[in-house]
């Protein structure tokens, strides 16, 4: 099994290849919303991997699939002019060799609990607030170095978290 070396598998040539690819698609006006990859045109993900499998980001670019999905959702929500720049901006922002394993947990905690933009501020029922806090707490424990197996049905991690070196 090949060792993980972070984003772009620690290889500047991989970043250059995919960044060059999305820049060429942008220059040719081939970045479009609403389809992954067809006839040489596609969305942020499609123009990056020439396909629709978000999991390919992990294999080809060393970028976690969840970040490919996040890139995709942001792309589809941007105005067209900004969306066409987004794939290159996304890839440019990621340093070669970066450990991206905590990007999603940190983003999720912010998304759930931020006092201005977080989901928690919209929850009215005590039960809903408790569930949101439970998920944010589990992600916070992951950020702190614990391994958590979250039960998404009950939204609990509780006793399913343990030190990574255990």
PDB file of N, CA, C and O in Angstrom, residues 24-51:
ATOM      1  N   UNK A  24      -6.960  25.454 -17.961  1.00  0.00           N
ATOM      2  CA  UNK A  24      -7.232  25.304 -19.396  1.00  0.00           C
ATOM      3  C   UNK A  24      -8.737  25.218 -19.655  1.00  0.00           C
ATOM      4  O   UNK A  24      -9.242  25.818 -20.615  1.00  0.00           O
ATOM      5  N   UNK A  25      -9.458  24.497 -18.814  1.00  0.00           N
ATOM      6  CA  UNK A  25     -10.916  24.434 -18.971  1.00  0.00           C
ATOM      7  C   UNK A  25     -11.551  25.800 -18.766  1.00  0.00           C
ATOM      8  O   UNK A  25     -12.483  26.168 -19.489  1.00  0.00           O
ATOM      9  N   UNK A  26     -11.045  26.560 -17.814  1.00  0.00           N
ATOM     10  CA  UNK A  26     -11.574  27.908 -17.574  1.00  0.00           C
ATOM     11  C   UNK A  26     -11.312  28.801 -18.779  1.00  0.00           C
ATOM     12  O   UNK A  26     -12.215  29.516 -19.244  1.00  0.00           O
ATOM     13  N   UNK A  27     -10.094  28.752 -19.311  1.00  0.00           N
ATOM     14  CA  UNK A  27      -9.743  29.581 -20.469  1.00  0.00           C
ATOM     15  C   UNK A  27     -10.591  29.235 -21.688  1.00  0.00           C
ATOM     16  O   UNK A  27     -10.922  30.109 -22.497  1.00  0.00           O
ATOM     17  N   UNK A  28     -10.966  27.965 -21.820  1.00  0.00           N
ATOM     18  CA  UNK A  28     -11.786  27.512 -22.957  1.00  0.00           C
ATOM     19  C   UNK A  28     -13.290  27.634 -22.668  1.00  0.00           C
ATOM     20  O   UNK A  28     -14.100  27.181 -23.478  1.00  0.00           O
ATOM     21  N   UNK A  29     -13.644  28.221 -21.530  1.00  0.00           N
ATOM     22  CA  UNK A  29     -15.037  28.379 -21.112  1.00  0.00           C
ATOM     23  C   UNK A  29     -15.777  27.029 -21.076  1.00  0.00           C
ATOM     24  O   UNK A  29     -16.900  26.898 -21.544  1.00  0.00           O
ATOM     25  N   UNK A  30     -15.109  26.029 -20.491  1.00  0.00           N
ATOM     26  CA  UNK A  30     -15.670  24.679 -20.396  1.00  0.00           C
ATOM     27  C   UNK A  30     -16.125  24.325 -18.983  1.00  0.00           C
ATOM     28  O   UNK A  30     -16.527  23.192 -18.734  1.00  0.00           O
ATOM     29  N   UNK A  31     -16.057  25.273 -18.067  1.00  0.00           N
ATOM     30  CA  UNK A  31     -16.513  25.027 -16.700  1.00  0.00           C
ATOM     31  C   UNK A  31     -17.962  25.494 -16.612  1.00  0.00           C
ATOM     32  O   UNK A  31     -18.262  26.678 -16.810  1.00  0.00           O
ATOM     33  N   UNK A  32     -18.851  24.533 -16.353  1.00  0.00           N
ATOM     34  CA  UNK A  32     -20.285  24.832 -16.319  1.00  0.00           C
ATOM     35  C   UNK A  32     -20.937  24.160 -15.108  1.00  0.00           C
ATOM     36  O   UNK A  32     -20.420  23.189 -14.567  1.00  0.00           O
ATOM     37  N   UNK A  33     -22.054  24.678 -14.722  1.00  0.00           N
ATOM     38  CA  UNK A  33     -22.810  24.106 -13.608  1.00  0.00           C
ATOM     39  C   UNK A  33     -23.762  23.033 -14.109  1.00  0.00           C
ATOM     40  O   UNK A  33     -24.157  23.021 -15.275  1.00  0.00           O
ATOM     41  N   UNK A  34     -24.120  22.135 -13.200  1.00  0.00           N
ATOM     42  CA  UNK A  34     -25.201  21.193 -13.472  1.00  0.00           C
ATOM     43  C   UNK A  34     -24.826  19.879 -14.130  1.00  0.00           C
ATOM     44  O   UNK A  34     -25.685  19.043 -14.358  1.00  0.00           O
ATOM     45  N   UNK A  35     -23.561  19.678 -14.468  1.00  0.00           N
ATOM     46  CA  UNK A  35     -23.144  18.377 -15.005  1.00  0.00           C
ATOM     47  C   UNK A  35     -21.716  18.118 -14.596  1.00  0.00           C
ATOM     48  O   UNK A  35     -20.924  19.044 -14.457  1.00  0.00           O
ATOM     49  N   UNK A  36     -21.409  16.840 -14.369  1.00  0.00           N
ATOM     50  CA  UNK A  36     -20.058  16.512 -13.938  1.00  0.00           C
ATOM     51  C   UNK A  36     -19.069  16.595 -15.093  1.00  0.00           C
ATOM     52  O   UNK A  36     -18.207  17.441 -15.107  1.00  0.00           O
ATOM     53  N   UNK A  37     -19.169  15.693 -16.044  1.00  0.00           N
ATOM     54  CA  UNK A  37     -18.202  15.675 -17.138  1.00  0.00           C
ATOM     55  C   UNK A  37     -18.842  15.067 -18.365  1.00  0.00           C
ATOM     56  O   UNK A  37     -19.153  13.878 -18.397  1.00  0.00           O
ATOM     57  N   UNK A  38     -19.075  15.884 -19.362  1.00  0.00           N
ATOM     58  CA  UNK A  38     -19.624  15.403 -20.632  1.00  0.00           C
ATOM     59  C   UNK A  38     -19.064  16.252 -21.760  1.00  0.00           C
ATOM     60  O   UNK A  38     -19.055  17.484 -21.679  1.00  0.00           O
ATOM     61  N   UNK A  39     -18.626  15.591 -22.792  1.00  0.00           N
ATOM     62  CA  UNK A  39     -18.196  16.263 -24.021  1.00  0.00           C
ATOM     63  C   UNK A  39     -17.171  17.367 -23.763  1.00  0.00           C
ATOM     64  O   UNK A  39     -17.234  18.445 -24.353  1.00  0.00           O
ATOM     65  N   UNK A  40     -16.230  17.090 -22.838  1.00  0.00           N
ATOM     66  CA  UNK A  40     -15.162  18.041 -22.580  1.00  0.00           C
ATOM     67  C   UNK A  40     -15.551  19.243 -21.738  1.00  0.00           C
ATOM     68  O   UNK A  40     -14.802  20.216 -21.669  1.00  0.00           O
ATOM     69  N   UNK A  41     -16.709  19.181 -21.106  1.00  0.00           N
ATOM     70  CA  UNK A  41     -17.178  20.274 -20.251  1.00  0.00           C
ATOM     71  C   UNK A  41     -17.691  19.694 -18.939  1.00  0.00           C
ATOM     72  O   UNK A  41     -18.159  18.565 -18.899  1.00  0.00           O
ATOM     73  N   UNK A  42     -17.608  20.506 -17.885  1.00  0.00           N
ATOM     74  CA  UNK A  42     -18.145  20.022 -16.623  1.00  0.00           C
ATOM     75  C   UNK A  42     -18.014  21.022 -15.497  1.00  0.00           C
ATOM     76  O   UNK A  42     -17.555  22.145 -15.678  1.00  0.00           O
ATOM     77  N   UNK A  43     -18.403  20.561 -14.338  1.00  0.00           N
ATOM     78  CA  UNK A  43     -18.371  21.379 -13.114  1.00  0.00           C
ATOM     79  C   UNK A  43     -16.958  21.386 -12.540  1.00  0.00           C
ATOM     80  O   UNK A  43     -16.011  20.900 -13.159  1.00  0.00           O
ATOM     81  N   UNK A  44     -16.821  21.918 -11.326  1.00  0.00           N
ATOM     82  CA  UNK A  44     -15.514  21.980 -10.678  1.00  0.00           C
ATOM     83  C   UNK A  44     -14.894  20.592 -10.552  1.00  0.00           C
ATOM     84  O   UNK A  44     -13.725  20.379 -10.901  1.00  0.00           O
ATOM     85  N   UNK A  45     -15.677  19.643 -10.052  1.00  0.00           N
ATOM     86  CA  UNK A  45     -15.180  18.277  -9.890  1.00  0.00           C
ATOM     87  C   UNK A  45     -14.926  17.640 -11.256  1.00  0.00           C
ATOM     88  O   UNK A  45     -13.868  17.044 -11.501  1.00  0.00           O
ATOM     89  N   UNK A  46     -15.863  17.769 -12.160  1.00  0.00           N
ATOM     90  CA  UNK A  46     -15.732  17.168 -13.484  1.00  0.00           C
ATOM     91  C   UNK A  46     -14.507  17.651 -14.236  1.00  0.00           C
ATOM     92  O   UNK A  46     -13.781  16.855 -14.843  1.00  0.00           O
ATOM     93  N   UNK A  47     -14.268  18.962 -14.191  1.00  0.00           N
ATOM     94  CA  UNK A  47     -13.111  19.513 -14.899  1.00  0.00           C
ATOM     95  C   UNK A  47     -11.791  19.193 -14.198  1.00  0.00           C
ATOM     96  O   UNK A  47     -10.741  19.263 -14.821  1.00  0.00           O
ATOM     97  N   UNK A  48     -11.859  18.836 -12.938  1.00  0.00           N
ATOM     98  CA  UNK A  48     -10.640  18.464 -12.225  1.00  0.00           C
ATOM     99  C   UNK A  48     -10.251  17.025 -12.521  1.00  0.00           C
ATOM    100  O   UNK A  48      -9.107  16.733 -12.867  1.00  0.00           O
ATOM    101  N   UNK A  49     -11.207  16.111 -12.406  1.00  0.00           N
ATOM    102  CA  UNK A  49     -10.880  14.680 -12.544  1.00  0.00           C
ATOM    103  C   UNK A  49     -11.407  14.044 -13.825  1.00  0.00           C
ATOM    104  O   UNK A  49     -11.226  12.855 -14.038  1.00  0.00           O
ATOM    105  N   UNK A  50     -12.089  14.841 -14.660  1.00  0.00           N
ATOM    106  CA  UNK A  50     -12.704  14.327 -15.884  1.00  0.00           C
ATOM    107  C   UNK A  50     -13.619  13.142 -15.578  1.00  0.00           C
ATOM    108  O   UNK A  50     -13.557  12.093 -16.227  1.00  0.00           O
ATOM    109  N   UNK A  51     -14.462  13.332 -14.578  1.00  0.00           N
ATOM    110  CA  UNK A  51     -15.409  12.312 -14.155  1.00  0.00           C
ATOM    111  C   UNK A  51     -16.310  12.848 -13.066  1.00  0.00           C
ATOM    112  O   UNK A  51     -16.385  14.060 -12.847  1.00  0.00           O
TER     113      UNK A  51
END
